[in-house]
């Protein structure tokens, strides 16, 4: 089996960090061609720094990390320090990165890679606002049909919103980019809040990370400890939802997830519901089905996979 080629597009973020660690721990299955950073949870200068901190934590300093778009296509940047802390990676005390940021712009890396690799062999894995992806599609429309699949964290339907009453953060930050992506015709798998809110880091699950007693295991436990404070106050839930690692876990073990092929449209006009992912879960329209919208996962299987793989780093 050859490893599946992926580009991780990300705004780290503690949960992005765990998603990246899971990918880098699984080289037999996933070939991380590059990590492209975008402004989102925190501004771009911090997401590019955090991505490199995580690659070094994973012992993979040769990973290619690129800086992308520093603001959404048509709106002011909204960030989420209230969730992720001032640095975006609050929790563990990790050293500043020594590995370089690549000179090339993330959008050009995405374009060049999709043109250079055989058509249909590169999967895009967005974990933040979709600005880099949409910009690449607009700048080089020829690459759209070359994308194997987009597997993204974003949106919500039954769980509605986490940044507004109706919108999930990644989609809300750049709804125009989300609309371009969802209308692109690429095969899309969506990991929305409906499933990520079932991937909860309970105390025993976090103890399992800590018990790895490795720098990675301890850092992940510290990150989720920090992240958890916000969610427990807000939702009273049993622990922090690990949103972005659902994307990597889906690539490794799609059998852990269930969903439904539906039409998903993005609200880009109404300020009241801006960035809402309008998913036709019940099939009440004849709009074309453009996404596999995931609704459930085997949470124990997910955490077993995560713990087993993180132990490899
Ligand atoms: Ca993210």
mmCIF file of C-alpha atoms and ligand atoms in Angstrom:
data_model
loop_
_atom_site.group_PDB
_atom_site.id
_atom_site.type_symbol
_atom_site.label_atom_id
_atom_site.label_comp_id
_atom_site.label_asym_id
_atom_site.label_seq_id
_atom_site.Cartn_x
_atom_site.Cartn_y
_atom_site.Cartn_z
ATOM 1 C CA UNK A 1 0.000 0.000 0.000
ATOM 2 C CA UNK A 2 1.355 3.409 -0.922
ATOM 3 C CA UNK A 3 0.779 6.298 1.424
ATOM 4 C CA UNK A 4 -1.992 8.719 0.519
ATOM 5 C CA UNK A 5 -0.630 12.157 -0.403
ATOM 6 C CA UNK A 6 -2.137 14.979 1.622
ATOM 7 C CA UNK A 7 -1.709 18.713 2.157
ATOM 8 C CA UNK A 8 -2.774 19.869 5.622
ATOM 9 C CA UNK A 9 -4.179 23.407 5.550
ATOM 10 C CA UNK A 10 -4.296 24.667 9.092
ATOM 11 C CA UNK A 11 -4.551 27.440 11.721
ATOM 12 C CA UNK A 12 -3.009 25.847 14.863
ATOM 13 C CA UNK A 13 -4.803 25.762 17.379
ATOM 14 C CA UNK A 14 -4.373 22.934 19.914
ATOM 15 C CA UNK A 15 -6.741 20.627 18.050
ATOM 16 C CA UNK A 16 -4.967 21.361 14.753
ATOM 17 C CA UNK A 17 -1.765 20.403 16.543
ATOM 18 C CA UNK A 18 -3.153 16.995 17.488
ATOM 19 C CA UNK A 19 -4.430 16.490 13.925
ATOM 20 C CA UNK A 20 -0.951 17.237 12.550
ATOM 21 C CA UNK A 21 0.712 14.954 15.105
ATOM 22 C CA UNK A 22 -1.652 12.124 14.153
ATOM 23 C CA UNK A 23 -0.793 12.574 10.463
ATOM 24 C CA UNK A 24 2.955 12.730 11.077
ATOM 25 C CA UNK A 25 2.745 9.596 13.238
ATOM 26 C CA UNK A 26 1.281 7.588 10.360
ATOM 27 C CA UNK A 27 3.763 7.709 7.443
ATOM 28 C CA UNK A 28 2.745 4.270 6.163
ATOM 29 C CA UNK A 29 -0.721 5.599 5.389
ATOM 30 C CA UNK A 30 -0.253 9.364 4.999
ATOM 31 C CA UNK A 31 2.415 11.238 3.053
ATOM 32 C CA UNK A 32 2.259 14.842 4.277
ATOM 33 C CA UNK A 33 3.458 16.777 1.215
ATOM 34 C CA UNK A 34 3.210 20.064 3.054
ATOM 35 C CA UNK A 35 1.543 22.009 5.821
ATOM 36 C CA UNK A 36 -0.044 25.236 4.574
ATOM 37 C CA UNK A 37 -0.986 27.821 7.180
ATOM 38 C CA UNK A 38 -3.847 30.297 7.172
ATOM 39 C CA UNK A 39 -5.079 33.013 9.520
ATOM 40 C CA UNK A 40 -7.878 31.741 11.746
ATOM 41 C CA UNK A 41 -7.706 30.769 15.406
ATOM 42 C CA UNK A 42 -4.841 33.256 15.694
ATOM 43 C CA UNK A 43 -3.160 35.555 13.122
ATOM 44 C CA UNK A 44 -0.941 34.078 10.402
ATOM 45 C CA UNK A 45 2.397 34.853 12.072
ATOM 46 C CA UNK A 46 1.335 32.651 14.981
ATOM 47 C CA UNK A 47 -0.217 29.823 12.954
ATOM 48 C CA UNK A 48 2.992 29.520 10.910
ATOM 49 C CA UNK A 49 5.036 29.486 14.103
ATOM 50 C CA UNK A 50 2.752 26.976 15.817
ATOM 51 C CA UNK A 51 2.759 24.597 12.847
ATOM 52 C CA UNK A 52 6.552 24.461 12.980
ATOM 53 C CA UNK A 53 6.558 24.007 16.763
ATOM 54 C CA UNK A 54 4.350 20.955 16.253
ATOM 55 C CA UNK A 55 6.461 19.476 13.440
ATOM 56 C CA UNK A 56 9.513 19.770 15.674
ATOM 57 C CA UNK A 57 7.634 18.254 18.608
ATOM 58 C CA UNK A 58 6.831 15.325 16.300
ATOM 59 C CA UNK A 59 10.517 14.986 15.432
ATOM 60 C CA UNK A 60 9.754 15.862 11.795
ATOM 61 C CA UNK A 61 11.630 19.147 11.216
ATOM 62 C CA UNK A 62 11.936 18.411 7.491
ATOM 63 C CA UNK A 63 8.211 18.871 6.990
ATOM 64 C CA UNK A 64 7.511 21.687 4.527
ATOM 65 C CA UNK A 65 5.540 24.518 6.179
ATOM 66 C CA UNK A 66 4.167 27.424 4.159
ATOM 67 C CA UNK A 67 2.541 30.752 5.030
ATOM 68 C CA UNK A 68 -0.700 31.457 3.208
ATOM 69 C CA UNK A 69 -3.440 34.048 3.332
ATOM 70 C CA UNK A 70 -3.416 36.450 6.268
ATOM 71 C CA UNK A 71 -7.068 37.453 5.983
ATOM 72 C CA UNK A 72 -10.380 36.164 4.618
ATOM 73 C CA UNK A 73 -11.422 36.917 1.027
ATOM 74 C CA UNK A 74 -13.983 39.586 1.774
ATOM 75 C CA UNK A 75 -14.316 40.116 5.504
ATOM 76 C CA UNK A 76 -12.215 41.217 8.459
ATOM 77 C CA UNK A 77 -10.368 38.433 10.252
ATOM 78 C CA UNK A 78 -12.089 37.008 13.334
ATOM 79 C CA UNK A 79 -9.805 35.054 15.693
ATOM 80 C CA UNK A 80 -10.436 32.760 18.659
ATOM 81 C CA UNK A 81 -7.925 33.563 21.388
ATOM 82 C CA UNK A 82 -10.825 33.155 23.837
ATOM 83 C CA UNK A 83 -10.654 29.422 23.100
ATOM 84 C CA UNK A 84 -7.018 28.760 22.219
ATOM 85 C CA UNK A 85 -5.194 31.352 24.336
ATOM 86 C CA UNK A 86 -2.975 34.209 23.255
ATOM 87 C CA UNK A 87 -0.477 32.045 21.366
ATOM 88 C CA UNK A 88 -3.019 29.642 19.883
ATOM 89 C CA UNK A 89 -1.118 26.790 21.514
ATOM 90 C CA UNK A 90 -1.494 27.698 25.175
ATOM 91 C CA UNK A 91 -1.014 24.827 27.597
ATOM 92 C CA UNK A 92 2.396 23.221 27.111
ATOM 93 C CA UNK A 93 5.653 25.179 27.249
ATOM 94 C CA UNK A 94 7.219 24.332 23.874
ATOM 95 C CA UNK A 95 10.388 25.887 22.413
ATOM 96 C CA UNK A 96 10.322 28.334 19.513
ATOM 97 C CA UNK A 97 10.886 26.545 16.208
ATOM 98 C CA UNK A 98 14.263 26.392 14.494
ATOM 99 C CA UNK A 99 13.049 24.852 11.237
ATOM 100 C CA UNK A 100 12.468 27.354 8.441
ATOM 101 C CA UNK A 101 9.252 28.573 6.930
ATOM 102 C CA UNK A 102 9.318 27.897 3.163
ATOM 103 C CA UNK A 103 9.689 30.946 0.914
ATOM 104 C CA UNK A 104 6.874 29.938 -1.429
ATOM 105 C CA UNK A 105 3.340 31.168 -0.689
ATOM 106 C CA UNK A 106 1.024 28.397 0.521
ATOM 107 C CA UNK A 107 -1.428 29.036 -2.315
ATOM 108 C CA UNK A 108 1.319 28.600 -4.933
ATOM 109 C CA UNK A 109 2.505 25.428 -3.213
ATOM 110 C CA UNK A 110 -1.018 24.001 -3.392
ATOM 111 C CA UNK A 111 -1.280 24.924 -7.089
ATOM 112 C CA UNK A 112 2.178 23.636 -8.058
ATOM 113 C CA UNK A 113 1.718 20.392 -6.136
ATOM 114 C CA UNK A 114 -1.641 19.613 -7.710
ATOM 115 C CA UNK A 115 -0.177 20.291 -11.159
ATOM 116 C CA UNK A 116 2.971 18.258 -10.523
ATOM 117 C CA UNK A 117 1.394 15.141 -8.992
ATOM 118 C CA UNK A 118 -0.719 12.764 -11.062
ATOM 119 C CA UNK A 119 -4.322 13.943 -11.268
ATOM 120 C CA UNK A 120 -6.548 12.548 -8.531
ATOM 121 C CA UNK A 121 -3.758 11.604 -6.128
ATOM 122 C CA UNK A 122 -3.601 14.578 -3.731
ATOM 123 C CA UNK A 123 -6.119 15.124 -0.924
ATOM 124 C CA UNK A 124 -6.575 18.541 0.693
ATOM 125 C CA UNK A 125 -7.210 18.518 4.440
ATOM 126 C CA UNK A 126 -8.423 21.946 5.606
ATOM 127 C CA UNK A 127 -8.534 22.419 9.382
ATOM 128 C CA UNK A 128 -9.199 26.159 9.387
ATOM 129 C CA UNK A 129 -10.921 28.836 7.304
ATOM 130 C CA UNK A 130 -10.931 27.852 3.615
ATOM 131 C CA UNK A 131 -9.147 30.986 2.358
ATOM 132 C CA UNK A 132 -6.038 29.253 0.966
ATOM 133 C CA UNK A 133 -8.079 26.571 -0.784
ATOM 134 C CA UNK A 134 -10.517 29.016 -2.410
ATOM 135 C CA UNK A 135 -7.706 31.361 -3.431
ATOM 136 C CA UNK A 136 -5.863 28.483 -5.118
ATOM 137 C CA UNK A 137 -9.051 27.413 -6.942
ATOM 138 C CA UNK A 138 -9.670 30.975 -8.132
ATOM 139 C CA UNK A 139 -6.088 31.548 -9.218
ATOM 140 C CA UNK A 140 -5.696 28.193 -10.986
ATOM 141 C CA UNK A 141 -9.084 26.698 -11.931
ATOM 142 C CA UNK A 142 -7.283 23.843 -13.744
ATOM 143 C CA UNK A 143 -6.272 22.297 -10.399
ATOM 144 C CA UNK A 144 -9.839 21.800 -9.162
ATOM 145 C CA UNK A 145 -10.455 18.623 -11.149
ATOM 146 C CA UNK A 146 -7.040 17.275 -10.114
ATOM 147 C CA UNK A 147 -7.946 17.166 -6.390
ATOM 148 C CA UNK A 148 -8.602 13.621 -5.175
ATOM 149 C CA UNK A 149 -10.808 14.702 -2.279
ATOM 150 C CA UNK A 150 -11.225 17.460 0.298
ATOM 151 C CA UNK A 151 -11.616 16.181 3.865
ATOM 152 C CA UNK A 152 -12.323 19.185 6.067
ATOM 153 C CA UNK A 153 -13.298 20.163 9.574
ATOM 154 C CA UNK A 154 -16.011 22.791 9.485
ATOM 155 C CA UNK A 155 -19.672 23.540 9.686
ATOM 156 C CA UNK A 156 -22.491 22.160 11.765
ATOM 157 C CA UNK A 157 -26.099 21.279 11.277
ATOM 158 C CA UNK A 158 -27.804 19.724 14.297
ATOM 159 C CA UNK A 159 -25.196 21.239 16.629
ATOM 160 C CA UNK A 160 -25.696 24.649 14.991
ATOM 161 C CA UNK A 161 -23.025 27.220 15.870
ATOM 162 C CA UNK A 162 -20.019 27.740 18.133
ATOM 163 C CA UNK A 163 -19.003 31.285 17.083
ATOM 164 C CA UNK A 164 -22.505 32.579 16.333
ATOM 165 C CA UNK A 165 -25.822 30.870 17.101
ATOM 166 C CA UNK A 166 -25.808 29.373 13.598
ATOM 167 C CA UNK A 167 -22.206 29.209 12.369
ATOM 168 C CA UNK A 168 -19.152 27.106 13.091
ATOM 169 C CA UNK A 169 -15.905 29.080 13.398
ATOM 170 C CA UNK A 170 -13.963 27.902 10.298
ATOM 171 C CA UNK A 171 -16.833 28.554 7.923
ATOM 172 C CA UNK A 172 -17.884 31.792 9.645
ATOM 173 C CA UNK A 173 -14.425 33.340 9.343
ATOM 174 C CA UNK A 174 -14.442 33.059 5.543
ATOM 175 C CA UNK A 175 -17.876 32.175 4.201
ATOM 176 C CA UNK A 176 -16.995 33.347 0.678
ATOM 177 C CA UNK A 177 -14.085 30.900 0.605
ATOM 178 C CA UNK A 178 -16.328 28.151 1.934
ATOM 179 C CA UNK A 179 -18.884 28.835 -0.782
ATOM 180 C CA UNK A 180 -16.240 28.597 -3.506
ATOM 181 C CA UNK A 181 -14.992 25.330 -2.026
ATOM 182 C CA UNK A 182 -18.420 23.724 -1.648
ATOM 183 C CA UNK A 183 -19.420 24.772 -5.175
ATOM 184 C CA UNK A 184 -16.147 23.537 -6.696
ATOM 185 C CA UNK A 185 -17.405 20.091 -7.635
ATOM 186 C CA UNK A 186 -14.611 18.371 -5.715
ATOM 187 C CA UNK A 187 -15.595 15.298 -3.683
ATOM 188 C CA UNK A 188 -15.906 16.737 -0.138
ATOM 189 C CA UNK A 189 -16.069 15.001 3.235
ATOM 190 C CA UNK A 190 -17.217 17.307 6.048
ATOM 191 C CA UNK A 191 -16.393 16.683 9.709
ATOM 192 C CA UNK A 192 -18.807 19.155 11.342
ATOM 193 C CA UNK A 193 -19.486 19.950 14.999
ATOM 194 C CA UNK A 194 -22.173 17.257 14.836
ATOM 195 C CA UNK A 195 -19.402 14.655 14.973
ATOM 196 C CA UNK A 196 -16.538 16.548 16.639
ATOM 197 C CA UNK A 197 -18.690 17.245 19.696
ATOM 198 C CA UNK A 198 -18.766 13.457 20.165
ATOM 199 C CA UNK A 199 -14.953 13.250 20.172
ATOM 200 C CA UNK A 200 -14.661 14.422 23.770
ATOM 201 C CA UNK A 201 -11.435 14.208 25.731
ATOM 202 C CA UNK A 202 -12.761 12.789 28.987
ATOM 203 C CA UNK A 203 -10.422 12.617 31.980
ATOM 204 C CA UNK A 204 -9.508 8.939 31.391
ATOM 205 C CA UNK A 205 -8.761 9.660 27.724
ATOM 206 C CA UNK A 206 -6.502 12.569 28.634
ATOM 207 C CA UNK A 207 -4.827 10.426 31.298
ATOM 208 C CA UNK A 208 -4.041 7.929 28.534
ATOM 209 C CA UNK A 209 -2.225 10.654 26.559
ATOM 210 C CA UNK A 210 -0.311 11.750 29.662
ATOM 211 C CA UNK A 211 0.555 8.149 30.519
ATOM 212 C CA UNK A 212 2.487 7.844 27.264
ATOM 213 C CA UNK A 213 5.123 9.780 29.269
ATOM 214 C CA UNK A 214 6.657 11.088 26.037
ATOM 215 C CA UNK A 215 7.090 14.762 25.131
ATOM 216 C CA UNK A 216 4.243 14.360 22.610
ATOM 217 C CA UNK A 217 1.892 12.593 25.019
ATOM 218 C CA UNK A 218 2.503 15.122 27.790
ATOM 219 C CA UNK A 219 2.148 18.121 25.442
ATOM 220 C CA UNK A 220 -1.126 16.782 24.038
ATOM 221 C CA UNK A 221 -2.473 16.258 27.559
ATOM 222 C CA UNK A 222 -1.481 19.814 28.492
ATOM 223 C CA UNK A 223 -3.040 21.240 25.331
ATOM 224 C CA UNK A 224 -6.337 19.486 25.898
ATOM 225 C CA UNK A 225 -6.308 20.508 29.580
ATOM 226 C CA UNK A 226 -6.123 24.125 28.459
ATOM 227 C CA UNK A 227 -8.660 23.754 25.676
ATOM 228 C CA UNK A 228 -11.058 21.959 28.007
ATOM 229 C CA UNK A 229 -11.493 24.889 30.363
ATOM 230 C CA UNK A 230 -13.319 26.849 27.701
ATOM 231 C CA UNK A 231 -15.604 24.041 26.588
ATOM 232 C CA UNK A 232 -16.522 22.925 30.087
ATOM 233 C CA UNK A 233 -17.530 26.454 31.010
ATOM 234 C CA UNK A 234 -19.451 26.931 27.795
ATOM 235 C CA UNK A 235 -21.084 23.582 27.187
ATOM 236 C CA UNK A 236 -20.716 21.817 30.521
ATOM 237 C CA UNK A 237 -19.451 18.879 28.478
ATOM 238 C CA UNK A 238 -17.452 15.917 29.676
ATOM 239 C CA UNK A 239 -14.286 17.266 28.059
ATOM 240 C CA UNK A 240 -12.894 19.215 25.129
ATOM 241 C CA UNK A 241 -14.006 18.166 21.652
ATOM 242 C CA UNK A 242 -11.039 17.251 19.473
ATOM 243 C CA UNK A 243 -12.370 18.830 16.282
ATOM 244 C CA UNK A 244 -9.528 18.735 13.769
ATOM 245 C CA UNK A 245 -8.079 15.291 14.574
ATOM 246 C CA UNK A 246 -11.362 13.891 13.229
ATOM 247 C CA UNK A 247 -10.063 14.777 9.750
ATOM 248 C CA UNK A 248 -6.863 12.775 10.144
ATOM 249 C CA UNK A 249 -8.669 9.920 11.849
ATOM 250 C CA UNK A 250 -11.169 9.798 8.992
ATOM 251 C CA UNK A 251 -8.308 9.411 6.513
ATOM 252 C CA UNK A 252 -6.809 6.585 8.563
ATOM 253 C CA UNK A 253 -9.990 4.809 9.647
ATOM 254 C CA UNK A 254 -13.099 5.907 7.720
ATOM 255 C CA UNK A 255 -14.851 2.863 9.188
ATOM 256 C CA UNK A 256 -14.973 4.708 12.547
ATOM 257 C CA UNK A 257 -17.313 7.333 11.046
ATOM 258 C CA UNK A 258 -20.819 7.418 9.599
ATOM 259 C CA UNK A 259 -22.547 10.135 7.627
ATOM 260 C CA UNK A 260 -24.836 10.943 4.769
ATOM 261 C CA UNK A 261 -24.295 12.356 1.273
ATOM 262 C CA UNK A 262 -26.200 15.628 1.202
ATOM 263 C CA UNK A 263 -26.298 19.056 -0.362
ATOM 264 C CA UNK A 264 -24.458 21.702 1.657
ATOM 265 C CA UNK A 265 -24.825 25.394 0.857
ATOM 266 C CA UNK A 266 -23.103 28.266 2.656
ATOM 267 C CA UNK A 267 -24.871 31.417 3.840
ATOM 268 C CA UNK A 268 -22.875 34.404 2.587
ATOM 269 C CA UNK A 269 -25.420 37.240 2.658
ATOM 270 C CA UNK A 270 -27.419 37.372 5.878
ATOM 271 C CA UNK A 271 -25.433 38.862 8.774
ATOM 272 C CA UNK A 272 -27.765 37.023 11.156
ATOM 273 C CA UNK A 273 -26.822 33.570 9.880
ATOM 274 C CA UNK A 274 -23.531 34.354 8.100
ATOM 275 C CA UNK A 275 -21.414 31.245 7.530
ATOM 276 C CA UNK A 276 -24.168 28.775 8.328
ATOM 277 C CA UNK A 277 -23.736 25.398 6.620
ATOM 278 C CA UNK A 278 -27.211 24.675 5.334
ATOM 279 C CA UNK A 279 -27.127 20.888 5.041
ATOM 280 C CA UNK A 280 -30.098 19.204 3.380
ATOM 281 C CA UNK A 281 -29.944 16.264 5.805
ATOM 282 C CA UNK A 282 -33.532 15.215 5.138
ATOM 283 C CA UNK A 283 -33.299 15.557 1.359
ATOM 284 C CA UNK A 284 -36.129 18.051 1.116
ATOM 285 C CA UNK A 285 -34.648 19.785 -1.947
ATOM 286 C CA UNK A 286 -33.370 18.469 -5.251
ATOM 287 C CA UNK A 287 -30.109 20.400 -4.922
ATOM 288 C CA UNK A 288 -27.142 18.267 -5.969
ATOM 289 C CA UNK A 289 -25.476 16.237 -3.231
ATOM 290 C CA UNK A 290 -22.019 17.808 -2.948
ATOM 291 C CA UNK A 291 -20.648 16.459 0.343
ATOM 292 C CA UNK A 292 -20.492 13.494 2.668
ATOM 293 C CA UNK A 293 -21.648 15.086 5.931
ATOM 294 C CA UNK A 294 -20.398 13.044 8.879
ATOM 295 C CA UNK A 295 -22.703 12.735 11.872
ATOM 296 C CA UNK A 296 -21.290 10.094 14.182
ATOM 297 C CA UNK A 297 -18.121 8.294 15.178
ATOM 298 C CA UNK A 298 -16.918 5.415 17.327
ATOM 299 C CA UNK A 299 -15.390 7.667 19.992
ATOM 300 C CA UNK A 300 -13.567 4.870 21.839
ATOM 301 C CA UNK A 301 -12.105 3.622 18.562
ATOM 302 C CA UNK A 302 -11.051 7.169 17.699
ATOM 303 C CA UNK A 303 -9.226 7.702 21.010
ATOM 304 C CA UNK A 304 -7.626 4.243 20.868
ATOM 305 C CA UNK A 305 -6.272 5.101 17.401
ATOM 306 C CA UNK A 306 -5.050 8.509 18.546
ATOM 307 C CA UNK A 307 -3.282 7.175 21.636
ATOM 308 C CA UNK A 308 -1.707 4.274 19.759
ATOM 309 C CA UNK A 309 -0.387 6.534 16.999
ATOM 310 C CA UNK A 310 0.847 9.354 19.249
ATOM 311 C CA UNK A 311 2.886 6.728 21.103
ATOM 312 C CA UNK A 312 4.899 6.217 17.916
ATOM 313 C CA UNK A 313 6.288 9.774 17.934
HETATM 314 CA CA1 LIG B 1 -8.296 24.546 13.125
#
